[in-house]
CSV table of C-alpha atoms in Angstrom, one decimal:
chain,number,residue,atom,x,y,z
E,588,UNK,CA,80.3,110.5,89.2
E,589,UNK,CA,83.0,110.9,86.9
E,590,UNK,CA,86.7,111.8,87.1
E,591,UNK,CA,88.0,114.5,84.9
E,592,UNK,CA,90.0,112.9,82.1
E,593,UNK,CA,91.9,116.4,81.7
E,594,UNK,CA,94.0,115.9,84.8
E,595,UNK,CA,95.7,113.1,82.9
E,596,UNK,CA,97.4,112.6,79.4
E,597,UNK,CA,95.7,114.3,76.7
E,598,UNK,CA,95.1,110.8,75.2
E,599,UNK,CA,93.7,108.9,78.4
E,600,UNK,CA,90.2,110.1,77.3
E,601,UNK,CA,90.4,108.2,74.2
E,602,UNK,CA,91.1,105.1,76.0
E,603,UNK,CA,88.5,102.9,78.0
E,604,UNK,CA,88.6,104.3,81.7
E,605,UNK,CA,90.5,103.0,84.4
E,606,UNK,CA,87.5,102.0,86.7
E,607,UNK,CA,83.5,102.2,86.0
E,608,UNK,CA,81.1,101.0,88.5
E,609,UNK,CA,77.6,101.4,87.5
E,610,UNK,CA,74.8,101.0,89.7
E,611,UNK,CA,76.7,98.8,92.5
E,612,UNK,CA,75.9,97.5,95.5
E,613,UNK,CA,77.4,95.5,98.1
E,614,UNK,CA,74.7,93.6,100.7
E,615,UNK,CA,76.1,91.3,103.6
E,616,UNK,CA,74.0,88.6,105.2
E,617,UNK,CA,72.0,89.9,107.8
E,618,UNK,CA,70.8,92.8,104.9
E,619,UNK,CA,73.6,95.0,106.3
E,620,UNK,CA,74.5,97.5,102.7
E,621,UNK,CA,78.0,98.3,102.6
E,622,UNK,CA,77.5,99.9,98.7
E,623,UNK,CA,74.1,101.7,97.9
E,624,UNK,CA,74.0,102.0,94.0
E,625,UNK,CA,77.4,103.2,93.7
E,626,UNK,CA,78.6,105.0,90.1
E,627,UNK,CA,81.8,106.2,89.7
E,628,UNK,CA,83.9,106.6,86.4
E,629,UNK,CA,87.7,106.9,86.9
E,630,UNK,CA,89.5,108.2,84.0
E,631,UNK,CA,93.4,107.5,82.9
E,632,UNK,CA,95.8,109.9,84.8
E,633,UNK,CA,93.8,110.8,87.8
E,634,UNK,CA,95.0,110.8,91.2
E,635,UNK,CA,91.3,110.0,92.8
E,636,UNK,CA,90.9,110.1,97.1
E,637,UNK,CA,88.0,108.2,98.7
E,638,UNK,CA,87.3,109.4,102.2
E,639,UNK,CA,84.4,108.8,104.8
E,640,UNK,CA,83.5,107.8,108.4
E,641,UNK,CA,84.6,104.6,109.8
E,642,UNK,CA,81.8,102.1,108.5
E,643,UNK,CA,80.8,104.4,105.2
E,644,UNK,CA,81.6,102.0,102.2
E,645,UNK,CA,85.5,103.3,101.3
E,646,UNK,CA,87.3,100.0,101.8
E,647,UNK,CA,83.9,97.9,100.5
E,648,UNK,CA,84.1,100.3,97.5
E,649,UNK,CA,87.8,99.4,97.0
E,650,UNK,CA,87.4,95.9,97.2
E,651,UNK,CA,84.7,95.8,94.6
E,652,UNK,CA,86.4,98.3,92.4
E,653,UNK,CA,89.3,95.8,92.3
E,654,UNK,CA,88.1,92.7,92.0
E,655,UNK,CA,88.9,91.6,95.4
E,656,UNK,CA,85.4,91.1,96.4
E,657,UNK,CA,81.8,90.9,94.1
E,658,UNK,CA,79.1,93.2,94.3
E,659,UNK,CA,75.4,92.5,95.1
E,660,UNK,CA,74.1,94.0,91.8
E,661,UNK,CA,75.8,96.3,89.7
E,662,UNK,CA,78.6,95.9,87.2
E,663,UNK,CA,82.8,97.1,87.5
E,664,UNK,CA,84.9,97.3,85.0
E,665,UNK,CA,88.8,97.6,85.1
E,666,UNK,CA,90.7,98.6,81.8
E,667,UNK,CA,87.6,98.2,79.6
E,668,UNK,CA,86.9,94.8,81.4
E,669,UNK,CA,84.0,93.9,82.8
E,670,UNK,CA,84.7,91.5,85.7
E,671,UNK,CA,81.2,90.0,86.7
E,672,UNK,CA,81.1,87.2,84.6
E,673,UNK,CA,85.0,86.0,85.1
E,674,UNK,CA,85.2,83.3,86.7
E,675,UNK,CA,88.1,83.6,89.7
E,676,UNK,CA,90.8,82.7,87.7
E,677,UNK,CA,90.2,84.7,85.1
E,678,UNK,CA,89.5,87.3,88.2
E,679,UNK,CA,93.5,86.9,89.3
E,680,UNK,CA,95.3,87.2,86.2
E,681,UNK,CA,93.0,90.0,85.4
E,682,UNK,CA,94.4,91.8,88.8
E,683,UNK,CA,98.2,90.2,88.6
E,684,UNK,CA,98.2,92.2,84.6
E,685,UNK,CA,95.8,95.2,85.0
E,686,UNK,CA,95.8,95.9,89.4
E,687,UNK,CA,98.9,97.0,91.6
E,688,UNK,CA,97.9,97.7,95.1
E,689,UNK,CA,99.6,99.5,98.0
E,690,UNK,CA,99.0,98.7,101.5
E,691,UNK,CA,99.5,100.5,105.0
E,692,UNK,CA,101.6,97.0,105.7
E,693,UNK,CA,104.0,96.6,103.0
E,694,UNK,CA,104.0,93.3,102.7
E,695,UNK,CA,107.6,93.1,101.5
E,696,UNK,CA,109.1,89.1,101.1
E,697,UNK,CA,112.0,89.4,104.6
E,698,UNK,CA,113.9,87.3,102.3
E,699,UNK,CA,114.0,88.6,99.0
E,700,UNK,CA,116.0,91.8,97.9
E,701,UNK,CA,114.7,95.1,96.8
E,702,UNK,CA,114.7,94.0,93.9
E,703,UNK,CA,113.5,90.8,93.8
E,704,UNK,CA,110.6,92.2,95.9
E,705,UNK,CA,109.6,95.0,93.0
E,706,UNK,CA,109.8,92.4,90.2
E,707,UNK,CA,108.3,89.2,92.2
E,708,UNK,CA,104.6,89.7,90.1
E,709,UNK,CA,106.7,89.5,87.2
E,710,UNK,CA,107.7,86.7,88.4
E,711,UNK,CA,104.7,85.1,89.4
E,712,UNK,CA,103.1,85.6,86.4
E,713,UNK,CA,106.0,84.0,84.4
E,714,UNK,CA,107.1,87.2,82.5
E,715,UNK,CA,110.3,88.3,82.1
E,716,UNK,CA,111.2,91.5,83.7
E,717,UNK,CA,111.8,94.6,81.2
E,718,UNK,CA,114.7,95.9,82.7
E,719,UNK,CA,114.5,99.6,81.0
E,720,UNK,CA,111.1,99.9,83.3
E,721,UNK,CA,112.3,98.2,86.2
E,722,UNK,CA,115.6,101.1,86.4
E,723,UNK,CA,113.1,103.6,85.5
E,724,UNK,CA,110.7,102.6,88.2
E,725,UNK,CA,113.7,102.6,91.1
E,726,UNK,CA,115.6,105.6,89.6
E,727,UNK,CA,111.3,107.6,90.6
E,728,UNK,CA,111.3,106.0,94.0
E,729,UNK,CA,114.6,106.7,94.4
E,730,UNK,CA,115.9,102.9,95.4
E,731,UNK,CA,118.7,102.6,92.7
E,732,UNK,CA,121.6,102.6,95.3
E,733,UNK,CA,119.4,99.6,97.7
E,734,UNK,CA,118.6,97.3,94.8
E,735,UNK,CA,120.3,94.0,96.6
E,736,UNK,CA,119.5,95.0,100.0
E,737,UNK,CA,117.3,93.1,102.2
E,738,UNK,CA,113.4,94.9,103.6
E,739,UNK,CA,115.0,94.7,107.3
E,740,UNK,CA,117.5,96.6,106.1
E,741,UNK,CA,115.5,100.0,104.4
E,742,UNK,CA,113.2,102.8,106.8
E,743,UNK,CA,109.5,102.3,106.2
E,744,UNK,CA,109.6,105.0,103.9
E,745,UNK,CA,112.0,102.9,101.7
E,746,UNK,CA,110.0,99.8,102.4
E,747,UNK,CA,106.6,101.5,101.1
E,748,UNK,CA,108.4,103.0,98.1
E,749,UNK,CA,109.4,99.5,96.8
E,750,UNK,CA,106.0,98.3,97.7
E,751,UNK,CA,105.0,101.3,95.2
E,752,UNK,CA,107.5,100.3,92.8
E,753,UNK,CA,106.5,96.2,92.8
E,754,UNK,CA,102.9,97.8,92.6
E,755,UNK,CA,103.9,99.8,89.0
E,756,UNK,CA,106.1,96.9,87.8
E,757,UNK,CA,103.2,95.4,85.4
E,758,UNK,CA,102.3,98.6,84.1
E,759,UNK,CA,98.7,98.6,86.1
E,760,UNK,CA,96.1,100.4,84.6
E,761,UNK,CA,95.0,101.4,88.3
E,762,UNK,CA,96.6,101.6,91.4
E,763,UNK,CA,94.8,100.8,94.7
E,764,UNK,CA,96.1,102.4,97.6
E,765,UNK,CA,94.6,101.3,101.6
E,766,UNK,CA,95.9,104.1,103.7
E,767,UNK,CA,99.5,103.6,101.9
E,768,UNK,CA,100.9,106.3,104.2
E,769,UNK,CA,98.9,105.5,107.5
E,770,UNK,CA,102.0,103.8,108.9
E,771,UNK,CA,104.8,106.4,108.1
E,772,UNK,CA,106.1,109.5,110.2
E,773,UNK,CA,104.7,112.8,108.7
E,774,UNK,CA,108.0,113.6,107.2
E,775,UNK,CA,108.2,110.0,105.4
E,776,UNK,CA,104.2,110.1,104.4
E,777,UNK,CA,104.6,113.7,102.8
E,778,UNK,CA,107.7,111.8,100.5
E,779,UNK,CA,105.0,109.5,99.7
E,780,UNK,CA,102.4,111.5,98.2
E,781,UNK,CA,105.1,113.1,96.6
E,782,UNK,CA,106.4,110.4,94.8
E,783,UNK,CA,102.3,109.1,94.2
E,784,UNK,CA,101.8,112.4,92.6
E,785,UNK,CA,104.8,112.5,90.4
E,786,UNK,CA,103.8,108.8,88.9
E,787,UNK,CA,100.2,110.8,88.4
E,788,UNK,CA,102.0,113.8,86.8
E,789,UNK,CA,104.9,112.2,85.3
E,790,UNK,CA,103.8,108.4,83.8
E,791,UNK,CA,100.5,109.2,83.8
E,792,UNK,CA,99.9,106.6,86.2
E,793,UNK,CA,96.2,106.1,87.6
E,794,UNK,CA,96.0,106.3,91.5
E,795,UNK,CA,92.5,105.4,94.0
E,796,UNK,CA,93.7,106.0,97.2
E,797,UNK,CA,91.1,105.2,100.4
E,798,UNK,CA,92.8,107.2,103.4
E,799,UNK,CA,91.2,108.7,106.7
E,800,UNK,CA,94.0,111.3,106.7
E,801,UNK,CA,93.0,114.8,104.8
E,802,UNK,CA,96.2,115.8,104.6
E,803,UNK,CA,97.0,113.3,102.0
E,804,UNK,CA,93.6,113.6,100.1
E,805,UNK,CA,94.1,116.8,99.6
E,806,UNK,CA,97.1,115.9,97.4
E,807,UNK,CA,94.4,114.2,94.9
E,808,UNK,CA,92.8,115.6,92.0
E,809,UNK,CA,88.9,114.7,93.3
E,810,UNK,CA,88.3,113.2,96.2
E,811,UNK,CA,85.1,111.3,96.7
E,812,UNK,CA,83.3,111.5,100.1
E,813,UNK,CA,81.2,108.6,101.2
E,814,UNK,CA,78.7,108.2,104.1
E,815,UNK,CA,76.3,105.4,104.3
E,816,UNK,CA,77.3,103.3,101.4
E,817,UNK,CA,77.1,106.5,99.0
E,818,UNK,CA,79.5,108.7,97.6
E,819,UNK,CA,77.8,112.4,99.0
E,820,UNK,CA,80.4,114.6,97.6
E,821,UNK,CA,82.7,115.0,95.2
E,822,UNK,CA,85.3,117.7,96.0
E,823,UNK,CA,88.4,119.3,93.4
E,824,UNK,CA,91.1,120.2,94.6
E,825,UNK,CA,90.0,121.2,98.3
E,826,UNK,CA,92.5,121.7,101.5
E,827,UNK,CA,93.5,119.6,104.0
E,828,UNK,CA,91.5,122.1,106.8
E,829,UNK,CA,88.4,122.2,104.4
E,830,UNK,CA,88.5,118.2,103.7
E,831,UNK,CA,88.7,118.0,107.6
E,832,UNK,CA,85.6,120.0,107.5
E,833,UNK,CA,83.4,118.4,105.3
E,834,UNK,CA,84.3,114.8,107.1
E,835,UNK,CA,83.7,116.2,110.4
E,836,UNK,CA,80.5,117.8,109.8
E,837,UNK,CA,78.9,114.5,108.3
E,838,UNK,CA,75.6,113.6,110.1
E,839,UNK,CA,75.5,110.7,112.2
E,840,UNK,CA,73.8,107.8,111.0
E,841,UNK,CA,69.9,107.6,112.4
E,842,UNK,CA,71.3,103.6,114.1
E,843,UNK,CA,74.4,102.1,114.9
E,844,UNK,CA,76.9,101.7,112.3
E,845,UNK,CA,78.3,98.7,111.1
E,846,UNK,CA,80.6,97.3,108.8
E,847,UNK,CA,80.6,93.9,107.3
E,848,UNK,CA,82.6,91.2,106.7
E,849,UNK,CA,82.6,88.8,103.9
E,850,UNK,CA,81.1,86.1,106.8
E,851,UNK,CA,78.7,88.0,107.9
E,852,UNK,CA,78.1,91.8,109.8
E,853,UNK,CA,80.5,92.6,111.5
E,854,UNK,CA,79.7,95.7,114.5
E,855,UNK,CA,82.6,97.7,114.0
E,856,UNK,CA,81.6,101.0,115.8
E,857,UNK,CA,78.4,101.6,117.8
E,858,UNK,CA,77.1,105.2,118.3
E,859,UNK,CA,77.8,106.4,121.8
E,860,UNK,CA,75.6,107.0,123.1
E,861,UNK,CA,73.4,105.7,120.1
E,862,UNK,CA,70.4,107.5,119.6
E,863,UNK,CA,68.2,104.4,119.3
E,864,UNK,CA,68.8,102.4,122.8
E,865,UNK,CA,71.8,101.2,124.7
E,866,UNK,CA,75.4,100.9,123.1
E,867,UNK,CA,77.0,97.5,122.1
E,868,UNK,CA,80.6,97.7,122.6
E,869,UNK,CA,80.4,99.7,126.1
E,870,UNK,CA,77.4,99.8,129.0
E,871,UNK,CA,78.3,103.3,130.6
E,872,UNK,CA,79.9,103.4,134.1
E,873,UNK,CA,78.0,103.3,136.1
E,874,UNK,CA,75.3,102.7,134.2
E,875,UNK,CA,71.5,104.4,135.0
E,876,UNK,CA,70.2,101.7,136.5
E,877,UNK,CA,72.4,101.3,139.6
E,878,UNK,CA,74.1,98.1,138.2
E,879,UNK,CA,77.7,97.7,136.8
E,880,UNK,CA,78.1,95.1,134.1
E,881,UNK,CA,81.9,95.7,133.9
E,882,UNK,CA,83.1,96.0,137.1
E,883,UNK,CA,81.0,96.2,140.6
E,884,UNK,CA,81.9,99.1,142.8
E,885,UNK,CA,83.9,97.9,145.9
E,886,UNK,CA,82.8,98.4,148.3
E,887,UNK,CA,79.1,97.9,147.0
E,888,UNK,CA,76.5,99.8,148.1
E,889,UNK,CA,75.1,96.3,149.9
E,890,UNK,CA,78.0,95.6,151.8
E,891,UNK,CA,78.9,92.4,149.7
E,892,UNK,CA,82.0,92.5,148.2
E,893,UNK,CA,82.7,90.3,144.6
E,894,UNK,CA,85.9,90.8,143.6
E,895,UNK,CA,88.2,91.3,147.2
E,896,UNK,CA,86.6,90.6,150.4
E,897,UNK,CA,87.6,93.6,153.3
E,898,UNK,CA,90.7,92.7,155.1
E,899,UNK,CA,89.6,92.9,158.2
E,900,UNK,CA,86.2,92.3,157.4
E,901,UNK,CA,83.7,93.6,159.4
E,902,UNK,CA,82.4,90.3,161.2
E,903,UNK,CA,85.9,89.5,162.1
E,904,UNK,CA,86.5,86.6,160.0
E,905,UNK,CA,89.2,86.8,157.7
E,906,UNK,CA,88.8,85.3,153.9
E,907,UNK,CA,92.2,85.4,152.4
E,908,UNK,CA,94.4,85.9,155.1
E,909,UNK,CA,94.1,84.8,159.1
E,910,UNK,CA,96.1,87.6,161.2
E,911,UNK,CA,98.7,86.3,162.9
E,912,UNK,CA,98.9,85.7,166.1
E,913,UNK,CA,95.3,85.9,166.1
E,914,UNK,CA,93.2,87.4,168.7
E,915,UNK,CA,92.1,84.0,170.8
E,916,UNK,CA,95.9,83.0,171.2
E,917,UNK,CA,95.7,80.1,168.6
E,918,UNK,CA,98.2,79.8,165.8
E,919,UNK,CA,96.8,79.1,162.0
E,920,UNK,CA,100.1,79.2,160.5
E,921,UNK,CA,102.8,78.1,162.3
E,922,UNK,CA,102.8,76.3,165.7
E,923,UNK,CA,104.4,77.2,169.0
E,924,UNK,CA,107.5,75.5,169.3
E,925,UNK,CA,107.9,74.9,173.0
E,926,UNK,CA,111.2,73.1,174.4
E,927,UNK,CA,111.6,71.4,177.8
């Protein structure tokens, strides 16, 4: 699937693109697929949304397409680069010069200034800052007047738009954003996507941005739909109420869905009820066969009791607490004190 060069630069297309995956796919042990022969091209200048169910391949997708993790099979490229045979250092400096990302956390250094934080990669990678970028790049997200302050001191929409800037400071060929607006008041998220799509429109800046939220896909220029490892739809330039609609009418998967992790498969969300069988995360209450594996009805249908014993119970005995003054005249707690 490929990206439009068009809806960047006129000269992006002349230039190796942004991301290429060809043919990947991502298998965890236990032979749970996370990426099912994945191709995607992503030209310069393109503001690109990947959406899907929970457990569908977007943040597996991201992590390959950014060198964070390594595909099965399959090859990705980032600025022309072909990553699979870099060894992890190369791998690092590849994503600290060519990769800014953008989290739902912002990940801001408590101690540093707002301007320490936007230039720390810089800093990291033992570069000088170019100042004429770095004023450009807080004069777009609109941070020139908070430069010394400290990340305690700024909203979270001030905090995520000097994430954004540090993320643009090495003049990325890519940006990767992880639900960069999941954490932000509608008001705050919507000055967001604003500011994503001016860097699109106005620097020509390349954008991937996984998100759940249709509101801010439909700010994109294509937005990729995935479902069981695979991209099933590509979509220009649709509506928030019709990218709602395409996610929602998905098909369930024919089993329980699952989402790895790099140790292993991880069950992140089991059908309920699954179609194949009992769920794994919760046994329905209470469950068809008379028996309650979360919590036993009280009082149970046997008389027993697990959890609190009847006060008074019906033999008369009493299991937490003896009444007081009992019924035969004795004292349990506190003895008679009788004077002469």
């Amino acid at each position: 699937m490929r990206a439009a060069a068009e809806h960047g630069h006129p000269q992006a297309a002349l230039r190796a693109p942004a991301v290429a995956l060809a043919n990947v796919t991502k298998t965890y042990p236990g032979g749970v697929r996370a990426l099912d022969d994945v191709s995607i091209t992503v030209e310069r200048g393109m503001f690109l949304a990947v959406m899907g169910p929970s457990g569908s391949g977007k943040s597996t997708l991201m992590h390959c397409a950014a060198g964070l993790d390594t595909p099965t099979s399959g090859n990705v490229a980032i600025d022309g680069i072909a990553i699979g045979g870099l060894n992890e250092t190369r791998r690092t400096e590849l994503r600290r010069a060519r990769v800014g990302f953008v989290f739902q956390s912002y990940n801001l250094v408590p101690s540093l200034s707002v301007v320490d934080n936007i230039t720390l990669p810089l800093r990291l990678a033992g570069t000088a800052p170019d100042r004429d970028w770095v004023r450009l790049l807080v004069e777009r997200v609109g941070l020139a007047d908070r430069l010394e302050r400290r990340p305690a001191e700024l909203s979270g929409g001030q905090q995520q738009r000097a994430a954004i800037a540090r993320a643009l400071v090495t003049r990325p060929a890519v940006v990767f954003g992880d639900e960069p607006t999941g954490a932000l008041d509608l008001r705050t998220a919507r000055e967001v996507l604003d500011l994503l799509r001016d860097l699109v429109d106005g620097l020509g800046q390349t954008v991937v941005m996984v998100t759940h939220d249709p509101a801010a896909a439909a700010r994109a220029d294509q937005v990729l739909v995935m479902a069981d490892g695979r991209v099933v739809e590509t979509l220009e330039k649709r509506s928030a109420a019709d990218l709602a609609h395409h996610i929602t009418s998905l098909s369930p998967p024919d089993g329980p869905a699952t989402v790895p992790s790099p140790d292993g498969p991880a069950t992140r969300r089991t059908t309920f009820p699954p179609p194949d069988g009992p769920a794994t995360r919760r046994t329905a209450f209470p469950p068809p066969d008379g028996s309650a594996t979360r919590r036993t009805a009280f009082p149970p249908p046997d008389g027993s009791a697990t959890r609190r014993t009847a006060f008074p119970p019906p033999d008369g005995s009493a299991t937490r607490r003896t009444a007081f003054p009992p019924p035969d005249g004795s004292a349990t707690r506190r003895p008679t004190l009788e004077t002469e």
